[in-house]
Amino acid sequence: MTWNGVHFNLNTIIPWYVILIWILLYFALLAWAWRPKEGRPFGNFKTIDFVYVALIAALLIVYNFFISPLIPKVGTVTTYFYYPIIGEMFLVMLAAALVGKPGSAGLTMFIYTLLSDIIHYGFGGEPFWFLYEVASYAAIIDLWLIYRGRYYMMPFRGVFKGAIGSKTGDSESVASEELEEELKPAKALFIIDAVLGGITISIAYPFWWRGFWGPFVLGISYTPSFWFITTVASIGAGIVLGLVVAPFIYYIKKVLT
């Protein structure tokens, strides 16, 4: 059976129910992070956040369609690891760093997928390519942002001091709810930011696409050994590349925010 170019091939390395659980878990946790706070929904996104997301999604189009294909012509050893992914890694992690809110990476990939369908691919295979791009390239970063927030890709963490008590004229003690936030060094968290983001984007194609989405949508197949070897190679490369782009992202975030 084929519908809109989708073969619905369930003879995949990663079982379909694992993919379903992962997607449901991602959207459930994202919905929890986006719960209204003080009447402000969607994780308190501001206009400038959407500007960053739209701009970086457009830069992703330029990079993936015009720049990335030219890079392997300089060095063609890309069977086990496609090293031009460093550009996409940099841009997606930059979007998450500048916005600093859960869902920013997923929203970037959603807009990128929409633009790429409009200008190049067409809408064959949808809506599954939207799910693939968001759940594979962005989900782990978005979930990590629930914890790291605006300190993502910064060697700091915010620590709230306790409430300060005060006394009124009649000597009655009143607790003031004024909480002050103080920055604490957190170089280890900064490294985790870089490594986690690098691995997430590096393994998206070999692990998620070859393991499920490619066979499911296009009907192609890969051997488990090839899937495993390329995934392991991409994990190692993701660690290295994530650490490489981290200082540049931190500097840009420091300048812009």
XYZ file of N, CA and C in Angstrom:
771
model
N 0.839 -1.192 0.000
C 0.000 0.000 0.000
C 0.876 1.244 0.000
N 0.566 2.172 -0.894
C 1.305 3.433 -0.951
C 0.321 4.587 -0.961
N 0.599 5.596 -0.143
C -0.244 6.785 -0.079
C 0.640 8.016 0.027
N 0.476 8.955 -0.900
C 1.265 10.189 -0.928
C 2.759 9.905 -0.897
N 3.156 8.833 -1.554
C 4.564 8.472 -1.610
C 5.069 7.712 -0.405
N 4.191 7.372 0.534
C 4.577 6.649 1.747
C 4.282 5.170 1.562
N 5.295 4.321 1.796
C 5.137 2.884 1.592
C 4.616 2.150 2.832
N 4.692 2.791 3.994
C 4.250 2.174 5.249
C 4.932 0.824 5.493
N 6.212 0.766 5.198
C 6.994 -0.449 5.406
C 7.397 -0.551 6.870
N 6.867 -1.523 7.577
C 7.161 -1.700 8.993
C 8.264 -2.721 9.235
N 8.917 -3.171 8.172
C 10.064 -4.064 8.318
C 11.307 -3.215 8.569
N 11.353 -2.622 9.747
C 12.389 -1.654 10.084
C 13.260 -2.171 11.225
N 14.434 -1.569 11.377
C 15.343 -1.966 12.451
C 14.799 -1.503 13.800
N 14.349 -0.254 13.864
C 13.716 0.259 15.081
C 12.222 -0.050 14.997
N 11.647 -0.746 15.962
C 10.218 -1.083 15.897
C 9.345 0.173 15.880
N 8.214 0.074 15.194
C 7.334 1.237 15.053
C 6.823 1.753 16.381
N 6.595 0.851 17.360
C 6.042 1.306 18.633
C 7.064 2.116 19.437
N 8.350 1.877 19.212
C 9.376 2.693 19.860
C 9.301 4.127 19.342
N 9.130 4.265 18.032
C 9.000 5.587 17.424
C 7.742 6.281 17.944
N 6.634 5.546 18.029
C 5.379 6.123 18.498
C 5.505 6.607 19.942
N 6.105 5.780 20.808
C 6.275 6.162 22.206
C 7.160 7.399 22.322
N 8.235 7.434 21.526
C 9.158 8.567 21.575
C 8.468 9.865 21.156
N 7.690 9.809 20.089
C 6.989 11.011 19.610
C 5.951 11.479 20.629
N 5.175 10.545 21.174
C 4.164 10.908 22.171
C 4.810 11.479 23.426
N 5.926 10.896 23.841
C 6.637 11.394 25.017
C 7.150 12.806 24.778
N 7.700 13.036 23.598
C 8.224 14.359 23.273
C 7.129 15.425 23.316
N 6.024 15.174 22.645
C 4.957 16.167 22.604
C 4.270 16.325 23.956
N 4.212 15.260 24.749
C 3.615 15.370 26.081
C 4.477 16.256 26.982
N 5.774 16.036 26.974
C 6.666 16.850 27.795
C 6.727 18.285 27.283
N 6.641 18.451 25.969
C 6.642 19.804 25.411
C 5.359 20.537 25.812
N 4.227 19.837 25.796
C 2.961 20.444 26.223
C 3.035 20.847 27.692
N 3.692 20.018 28.509
C 3.859 20.367 29.917
C 4.735 21.614 30.067
N 5.802 21.690 29.281
C 6.691 22.854 29.348
C 6.006 24.109 28.830
N 5.046 23.940 27.914
C 4.339 25.078 27.328
C 3.057 25.437 28.087
N 2.834 24.813 29.234
C 1.607 25.112 29.979
C 1.570 26.608 30.310
N 0.381 27.201 30.256
C 0.278 28.651 30.504
C 0.815 29.038 31.870
N 1.603 30.094 31.890
C 2.141 30.634 33.130
C 1.819 32.127 33.182
N 1.058 32.504 34.180
C 0.661 33.901 34.336
C -0.034 34.425 33.079
N -0.836 33.554 32.465
C -1.585 33.961 31.283
C -0.778 34.003 30.006
N 0.485 33.540 30.047
C 1.337 33.569 28.857
C 1.621 32.136 28.399
N 1.038 31.731 27.271
C 1.204 30.347 26.812
C 2.474 30.164 25.988
N 2.688 28.938 25.535
C 3.739 28.584 24.578
C 5.145 28.899 25.095
N 5.378 28.628 26.387
C 6.720 28.785 26.896
C 7.232 30.210 26.881
N 6.355 31.184 26.885
C 6.731 32.604 26.926
C 7.559 33.036 25.722
N 7.254 32.525 24.554
C 7.944 32.953 23.342
C 7.659 34.432 23.080
N 8.681 35.152 22.671
C 8.546 36.559 22.336
C 8.741 36.752 20.832
N 8.445 37.952 20.359
C 8.573 38.232 18.931
C 9.992 37.986 18.442
N 10.982 38.398 19.227
C 12.375 38.222 18.814
C 12.732 36.744 18.701
N 12.081 35.897 19.506
C 12.331 34.454 19.427
C 11.895 33.908 18.067
N 10.727 34.336 17.596
C 10.240 33.882 16.294
C 11.104 34.438 15.164
N 11.653 35.619 15.377
C 12.572 36.187 14.377
C 13.820 35.318 14.264
N 14.386 34.940 15.402
C 15.564 34.071 15.395
C 15.261 32.737 14.708
N 14.135 32.146 15.056
C 13.758 30.843 14.498
C 13.587 30.932 12.984
N 12.859 31.946 12.513
C 12.615 32.089 11.070
C 13.915 32.357 10.316
N 14.764 33.198 10.877
C 16.029 33.522 10.216
C 16.927 32.300 10.112
N 17.036 31.545 11.184
C 17.909 30.369 11.173
C 17.329 29.271 10.291
N 16.007 29.132 10.241
C 15.391 28.161 9.323
C 15.716 28.512 7.879
N 15.700 29.810 7.545
C 16.064 30.242 6.195
C 17.535 29.965 5.915
N 18.398 30.184 6.912
C 19.828 29.892 6.736
C 20.060 28.396 6.557
N 19.237 27.580 7.214
C 19.326 26.126 7.025
C 19.031 25.731 5.583
N 18.047 26.383 4.983
C 17.738 26.125 3.575
C 18.946 26.442 2.705
N 19.543 27.597 2.923
C 20.711 28.011 2.131
C 21.852 27.022 2.328
N 22.103 26.648 3.569
C 23.232 25.761 3.841
C 23.013 24.360 3.251
N 21.857 23.757 3.534
C 21.633 22.367 3.137
C 21.471 22.182 1.633
N 20.963 23.193 0.936
C 20.709 23.026 -0.494
C 21.791 23.628 -1.388
N 22.564 24.572 -0.867
C 23.530 25.247 -1.722
C 24.983 25.113 -1.256
N 25.203 24.984 0.035
C 26.568 24.930 0.550
C 26.993 23.506 0.881
N 26.168 22.799 1.634
C 26.508 21.451 2.067
C 26.855 20.500 0.921
N 26.127 20.501 -0.213
C 26.476 19.567 -1.298
C 27.855 19.822 -1.902
N 28.391 21.011 -1.750
C 29.689 21.326 -2.328
C 30.852 20.855 -1.461
N 30.630 20.707 -0.159
C 31.715 20.385 0.757
C 32.326 19.014 0.490
N 31.542 17.944 0.254
C 32.165 16.633 0.005
C 33.044 16.589 -1.242
N 32.914 17.554 -2.130
C 33.772 17.572 -3.313
C 35.229 17.843 -2.931
N 35.428 18.441 -1.763
C 36.789 18.657 -1.266
C 37.344 17.359 -0.690
N 36.541 16.633 0.028
C 36.923 15.334 0.576
C 35.719 14.419 0.524
N 35.823 13.289 -0.148
C 34.639 12.488 -0.470
C 34.409 11.300 0.463
N 35.107 11.208 1.588
C 34.909 10.081 2.498
C 33.720 10.383 3.406
N 32.542 10.059 2.942
C 31.331 10.363 3.703
C 30.444 9.135 3.896
N 30.965 7.943 3.667
C 30.140 6.746 3.775
C 29.648 6.528 5.196
N 30.535 6.663 6.165
C 30.173 6.362 7.544
C 29.851 7.597 8.375
N 30.240 8.754 7.866
C 29.892 9.976 8.572
C 29.882 11.134 7.585
N 28.751 11.831 7.507
C 28.610 12.969 6.593
C 29.021 14.233 7.341
N 30.310 14.579 7.235
C 30.838 15.679 8.043
C 30.245 17.054 7.727
N 29.674 17.328 6.547
C 29.038 18.645 6.355
C 27.861 18.907 7.293
N 27.466 17.901 8.085
C 26.380 18.096 9.046
C 26.757 19.147 10.084
N 28.030 19.510 10.164
C 28.464 20.485 11.157
C 27.747 21.824 10.971
N 27.425 22.196 9.736
C 26.707 23.447 9.496
C 25.299 23.412 10.057
N 24.587 22.319 9.803
C 23.236 22.173 10.350
C 23.283 22.080 11.870
N 24.281 21.389 12.380
C 24.458 21.292 13.828
C 24.617 22.672 14.448
N 25.470 23.474 13.855
C 25.716 24.819 14.361
C 24.436 25.654 14.358
N 23.673 25.602 13.277
C 22.496 26.448 13.145
C 21.368 26.020 14.082
N 21.112 24.718 14.198
C 20.031 24.256 15.077
C 20.369 24.547 16.534
N 21.611 24.281 16.930
C 22.019 24.566 18.300
C 22.021 26.071 18.565
N 22.336 26.863 17.548
C 22.302 28.317 17.709
C 20.874 28.805 17.937
N 19.925 28.253 17.197
C 18.522 28.629 17.394
C 18.066 28.303 18.810
N 18.414 27.096 19.282
C 18.044 26.710 20.642
C 18.713 27.608 21.675
N 19.961 28.004 21.412
C 20.698 28.836 22.362
C 20.143 30.253 22.416
N 19.826 30.831 21.258
C 19.339 32.209 21.227
C 17.941 32.337 21.824
N 17.093 31.352 21.568
C 15.721 31.403 22.099
C 15.690 30.907 23.544
N 16.352 29.774 23.794
C 16.457 29.263 25.150
C 15.159 28.771 25.749
N 14.242 28.317 24.908
C 12.952 27.827 25.407
C 12.650 26.468 24.768
N 12.030 25.554 25.517
C 11.659 24.254 24.944
C 10.781 24.433 23.715
N 11.093 23.712 22.662
C 10.330 23.817 21.424
C 11.007 24.660 20.371
N 12.045 25.410 20.739
C 12.695 26.290 19.769
C 13.405 25.501 18.674
N 14.061 24.401 19.029
C 14.728 23.574 18.014
C 13.694 22.896 17.124
N 12.622 22.369 17.727
C 11.579 21.716 16.944
C 10.878 22.675 16.011
N 10.606 23.894 16.474
C 9.964 24.887 15.626
C 10.866 25.275 14.461
N 12.159 25.359 14.718
C 13.116 25.656 13.642
C 13.091 24.574 12.571
N 13.100 23.315 13.002
C 13.092 22.216 12.038
C 11.754 22.109 11.309
N 10.665 22.457 11.987
C 9.353 22.432 11.344
C 9.290 23.455 10.211
N 9.743 24.675 10.488
C 9.720 25.719 9.460
C 10.686 25.373 8.335
N 11.845 24.832 8.682
C 12.807 24.403 7.654
C 12.179 23.349 6.734
N 11.498 22.372 7.311
C 10.873 21.318 6.514
C 9.794 21.886 5.610
N 9.007 22.801 6.143
C 7.958 23.434 5.338
C 8.564 24.178 4.153
N 9.604 24.960 4.393
C 10.253 25.707 3.314
C 10.900 24.775 2.291
N 11.534 23.712 2.772
C 12.178 22.782 1.843
C 11.160 22.042 0.989
N 9.987 21.742 1.554
C 8.921 21.117 0.764
C 8.403 22.076 -0.308
N 8.315 23.350 0.040
C 7.786 24.341 -0.896
C 8.739 24.581 -2.058
N 10.042 24.709 -1.741
C 10.992 25.110 -2.788
C 11.680 23.958 -3.477
N 11.618 22.742 -2.901
C 12.421 21.663 -3.501
C 11.708 20.318 -3.551
N 11.321 19.762 -2.404
C 10.879 18.381 -2.351
C 9.443 18.165 -2.800
N 8.570 19.126 -2.571
C 7.153 18.864 -2.695
C 6.654 18.209 -1.416
N 5.361 17.897 -1.372
C 4.774 17.403 -0.130
C 4.529 15.895 -0.133
N 5.197 15.175 -1.040
C 5.142 13.724 -0.998
C 5.810 13.202 0.259
N 5.182 12.222 0.892
C 5.733 11.658 2.117
C 5.280 12.357 3.386
N 4.590 13.468 3.239
C 4.103 14.176 4.423
C 2.823 13.532 4.953
N 2.583 13.643 6.254
C 3.257 14.499 7.248
C 4.447 13.873 7.933
N 4.932 12.738 7.396
C 5.938 11.983 8.135
C 7.311 12.641 8.128
N 7.625 13.422 7.088
C 8.911 14.117 7.105
C 8.939 15.188 8.182
N 7.790 15.805 8.455
C 7.739 16.760 9.565
C 8.062 16.054 10.887
N 7.457 14.880 11.086
C 7.708 14.130 12.310
C 9.167 13.693 12.394
N 9.721 13.257 11.263
C 11.116 12.821 11.259
C 12.061 13.951 11.630
N 11.913 15.097 10.994
C 12.829 16.214 11.235
C 12.734 16.707 12.677
N 11.538 16.836 13.186
C 11.353 17.364 14.540
C 11.777 16.342 15.592
N 11.300 15.107 15.451
C 11.571 14.100 16.470
C 13.007 13.612 16.455
N 13.686 13.714 15.310
C 15.047 13.204 15.207
C 16.105 14.268 15.478
N 15.943 15.433 14.881
C 16.964 16.477 14.975
C 16.762 17.420 16.162
N 15.569 17.482 16.703
C 15.286 18.532 17.678
C 14.778 18.055 19.026
N 14.162 16.889 19.096
C 13.436 16.497 20.310
C 14.324 16.463 21.553
N 15.501 15.842 21.451
C 16.362 15.722 22.629
C 16.832 17.100 23.095
N 17.156 17.972 22.149
C 17.570 19.334 22.509
C 16.429 20.069 23.195
N 15.223 19.939 22.667
C 14.064 20.605 23.271
C 13.801 20.108 24.681
N 13.920 18.810 24.898
C 13.691 18.269 26.236
C 14.784 18.716 27.209
N 16.005 18.823 26.731
C 17.099 19.321 27.566
C 16.880 20.799 27.919
N 16.248 21.530 27.012
C 15.957 22.938 27.264
C 14.956 23.132 28.404
N 14.142 22.129 28.688
C 13.232 22.221 29.825
C 14.036 22.430 31.099
N 15.208 21.809 31.164
C 16.078 21.959 32.331
C 17.002 23.165 32.212
N 17.614 23.351 31.045
C 18.647 24.387 30.898
C 18.079 25.767 30.583
N 16.996 25.811 29.822
C 16.371 27.086 29.514
C 17.309 28.084 28.859
N 17.267 29.329 29.318
C 18.045 30.386 28.675
C 19.533 30.275 28.929
N 19.939 29.322 29.773
C 21.373 29.128 30.008
C 21.969 28.068 29.088
N 21.167 27.555 28.161
C 21.678 26.565 27.204
C 22.817 27.171 26.395
N 23.915 26.442 26.280
C 25.139 26.861 25.588
C 25.816 28.048 26.275
N 25.654 28.120 27.591
C 26.377 29.085 28.409
C 27.005 28.340 29.585
N 28.224 28.691 29.976
C 28.883 27.982 31.086
C 28.422 28.485 32.455
N 27.116 28.725 32.570
C 26.539 29.205 33.816
C 25.222 28.484 34.078
N 24.748 28.622 35.286
C 23.399 28.198 35.639
C 22.826 29.221 36.610
N 21.527 29.362 36.616
C 20.890 30.323 37.509
C 20.534 29.683 38.834
N 20.843 30.375 39.907
C 20.516 29.900 41.255
C 19.707 30.979 41.952
N 18.523 30.611 42.461
C 17.668 31.562 43.148
C 18.007 31.599 44.637
N 18.153 32.804 45.140
C 18.351 32.979 46.571
C 17.004 32.883 47.284
N 17.025 32.685 48.584
C 15.789 32.555 49.357
C 15.064 33.865 49.505
N 13.794 33.771 49.953
C 12.989 34.970 50.178
C 13.543 35.746 51.364
N 13.399 37.054 51.296
C 13.898 37.931 52.348
C 12.728 38.377 53.222
N 12.825 38.207 54.521
C 11.753 38.607 55.418
C 11.889 40.066 55.815
N 10.760 40.713 56.093
C 10.767 42.110 56.525
C 9.723 42.288 57.611
N 9.804 43.430 58.314
C 8.859 43.686 59.399
C 8.108 44.977 59.141
N 6.827 44.968 59.463
C 6.002 46.161 59.314
C 6.143 47.026 60.548
N 5.421 48.168 60.555
C 5.507 49.084 61.682
C 5.049 48.481 62.985
N 4.109 47.544 62.966
C 3.615 46.943 64.200
C 4.351 45.647 64.528
N 5.567 45.530 64.020
C 6.475 44.419 64.342
C 5.981 43.068 63.857
N 5.053 43.039 62.916
C 4.604 41.774 62.353
C 5.538 41.385 61.210
N 6.008 40.154 61.262
C 6.943 39.681 60.240
C 6.199 39.370 58.955
N 6.721 39.876 57.843
C 6.116 39.645 56.540
C 7.178 39.066 55.601
N 6.872 37.970 54.964
C 7.821 37.330 54.041
C 7.656 37.942 52.664
N 8.675 38.568 52.189
C 8.634 39.113 50.832
C 9.067 38.037 49.859
N 8.335 37.922 48.759
C 8.604 36.864 47.785
C 9.559 37.330 46.690
N 10.440 38.209 47.039
C 11.392 38.704 46.053
C 12.579 37.745 45.973
N 12.666 37.037 44.871
C 13.745 36.074 44.683
C 14.783 36.661 43.740
N 16.007 36.632 44.160
C 17.095 37.121 43.334
C 17.821 35.949 42.700
N 18.117 36.099 41.412
C 18.805 35.037 40.691
C 20.283 35.385 40.562
N 21.101 34.412 40.862
C 22.538 34.607 40.807
C 23.153 33.602 39.845
N 24.126 34.041 39.042
C 24.810 33.148 38.109
C 25.902 32.370 38.828
N 25.936 31.084 38.569
C 26.975 30.221 39.108
C 27.719 29.554 37.943
N 29.035 29.420 38.040
C 29.778 28.726 36.969
C 29.279 27.296 36.815
N 29.134 26.867 35.574
C 28.669 25.498 35.293
C 29.301 25.020 33.975
N 30.611 24.877 33.991
C 31.318 24.465 32.780
C 30.940 23.047 32.370
N 30.661 22.199 33.346
C 30.273 20.823 33.026
C 28.954 20.803 32.259
N 27.994 21.646 32.674
C 26.718 21.716 31.965
C 26.905 22.267 30.562
N 27.817 23.207 30.400
C 28.113 23.756 29.075
C 28.636 22.664 28.145
N 29.489 21.813 28.671
C 30.019 20.698 27.873
C 28.908 19.714 27.539
N 28.026 19.450 28.502
C 26.897 18.554 28.230
C 25.999 19.152 27.153
N 25.763 20.461 27.210
C 24.988 21.138 26.168
C 25.567 20.837 24.791
N 26.875 21.036 24.669
C 27.545 20.868 23.378
C 27.529 19.420 22.918
N 27.856 18.508 23.819
C 27.923 17.082 23.466
C 26.542 16.536 23.124
N 25.555 16.869 23.944
C 24.195 16.372 23.710
C 23.637 16.899 22.391
N 23.837 18.203 22.131
C 23.371 18.763 20.865
C 24.102 18.171 19.680
N 25.411 17.990 19.803
C 26.186 17.420 18.708
C 25.774 15.995 18.372
N 25.607 15.169 19.406
C 25.197 13.778 19.179
C 23.796 13.719 18.586
N 22.876 14.515 19.113
C 21.491 14.506 18.639
C 21.411 14.721 17.135
N 22.096 15.751 16.648
C 21.999 16.099 15.227
C 22.850 15.164 14.373
N 23.967 14.716 14.931
C 24.852 13.840 14.164
C 24.236 12.472 13.888
N 23.488 11.932 14.864
C 22.936 10.580 14.678
C 21.534 10.587 14.081
N 20.967 11.764 13.830
C 19.583 11.812 13.340
C 19.417 11.006 12.049
N 20.328 11.187 11.104
C 20.215 10.472 9.828
C 20.557 8.990 9.959
N 21.737 8.630 10.495
C 22.058 7.191 10.544
C 21.164 6.402 11.489
N 20.812 6.956 12.629
C 20.033 6.191 13.603
C 18.546 6.202 13.288
N 17.954 7.394 13.194
C 16.508 7.492 13.031
C 16.062 7.257 11.590
N 16.752 7.867 10.614
C 16.314 7.736 9.222
C 16.575 6.331 8.689
N 17.804 5.841 8.880
C 18.095 4.485 8.402
C 17.410 3.426 9.247
N 17.198 3.722 10.509
C 16.590 2.732 11.391
C 15.089 2.614 11.245
N 14.423 3.724 10.827
C 12.966 3.641 10.704
C 12.398 4.464 9.551
N 12.652 5.781 9.537
C 11.900 6.657 8.647
C 12.157 6.392 7.169
N 13.385 6.106 6.788
C 13.677 5.783 5.394
C 12.932 4.550 4.913
N 13.071 3.422 5.643
C 12.299 2.227 5.254
C 10.790 2.430 5.322
N 10.314 3.137 6.343
C 8.874 3.317 6.525
C 8.270 4.148 5.399
N 8.923 5.239 5.044
C 8.357 6.135 4.030
C 8.721 5.688 2.620
N 9.993 5.431 2.374
C 10.461 5.160 1.012
C 10.529 3.677 0.665
N 10.410 2.811 1.652
C 10.429 1.384 1.379
C 11.809 0.794 1.205
N 12.881 1.569 1.461
C 14.237 1.056 1.339
C 14.616 0.309 2.606
N 15.741 -0.371 2.589
C 16.155 -1.130 3.772
C 17.664 -1.065 3.941
N 18.094 -1.217 5.180
C 19.514 -1.229 5.525
C 19.783 -2.432 6.409
N 21.010 -2.906 6.382
C 21.374 -4.020 7.258
C 21.598 -3.482 8.672
N 21.268 -4.268 9.680
C 21.486 -3.812 11.066
C 22.942 -3.465 11.354
N 23.884 -4.206 10.750
C 25.296 -3.931 11.005
C 25.705 -2.565 10.461
N 25.255 -2.230 9.245
C 25.570 -0.917 8.670
C 24.930 0.194 9.492
N 23.679 -0.014 9.906
C 22.975 0.953 10.756
C 23.732 1.163 12.064
N 24.210 0.099 12.666
C 24.902 0.195 13.947
C 26.256 0.886 13.805
N 27.030 0.496 12.804
C 28.368 1.058 12.617
C 28.301 2.554 12.326
N 27.404 2.950 11.434
C 27.299 4.375 11.096
C 26.782 5.195 12.272
N 25.914 4.595 13.082
C 25.419 5.303 14.263
C 26.536 5.529 15.270
N 27.336 4.486 15.533
C 28.445 4.622 16.474
C 29.457 5.647 15.979
N 29.769 5.602 14.678
C 30.702 6.579 14.114
C 30.167 7.995 14.256
N 28.873 8.159 14.078
C 28.269 9.489 14.176
C 28.210 9.988 15.615
N 28.108 9.079 16.573
C 28.141 9.489 17.978
C 29.498 10.108 18.313
N 30.571 9.423 17.911
C 31.902 9.957 18.148
C 32.118 11.284 17.457
N 31.680 11.371 16.208
C 31.831 12.617 15.460
C 30.983 13.724 16.060
N 29.783 13.376 16.530
C 28.905 14.375 17.132
C 29.508 14.993 18.383
N 30.190 14.180 19.187
C 30.856 14.702 20.381
C 31.911 15.724 19.990
N 32.746 15.376 19.006
C 33.825 16.263 18.578
C 33.274 17.550 17.973
N 32.332 17.408 17.041
C 31.798 18.582 16.347
C 30.989 19.474 17.283
N 30.273 18.862 18.227
C 29.534 19.661 19.192
C 30.454 20.543 20.023
N 31.598 19.994 20.426
C 32.571 20.771 21.185
C 33.239 21.831 20.314
N 33.357 21.563 19.018
C 33.964 22.538 18.105
C 33.073 23.771 17.942
N 31.771 23.552 17.756
C 30.878 24.690 17.498
C 30.477 25.421 18.772
N 30.649 24.795 19.933
C 30.179 25.381 21.188
C 30.730 26.778 21.468
N 32.044 27.015 21.339
C 32.552 28.370 21.644
C 31.982 29.442 20.718
N 31.759 29.102 19.455
C 31.207 30.068 18.501
C 29.765 30.417 18.860
N 28.984 29.402 19.247
C 27.596 29.647 19.634
C 27.547 30.504 20.895
N 28.401 30.191 21.849
C 28.433 30.971 23.085
C 28.782 32.429 22.806
N 29.748 32.668 21.944
C 30.150 34.046 21.637
C 29.010 34.805 20.953
N 28.348 34.159 19.982
C 27.230 34.820 19.281
C 26.098 35.103 20.261
N 25.782 34.136 21.119
C 24.706 34.345 22.095
C 25.061 35.469 23.057
N 26.311 35.513 23.478
C 26.745 36.570 24.388
C 26.611 37.942 23.771
N 26.931 38.043 22.487
C 26.847 39.327 21.790
C 25.399 39.754 21.573
N 24.542 38.810 21.172
C 23.167 39.137 20.811
C 22.232 39.269 22.000
N 22.529 38.576 23.077
C 21.608 38.576 24.210
C 22.223 39.174 25.454
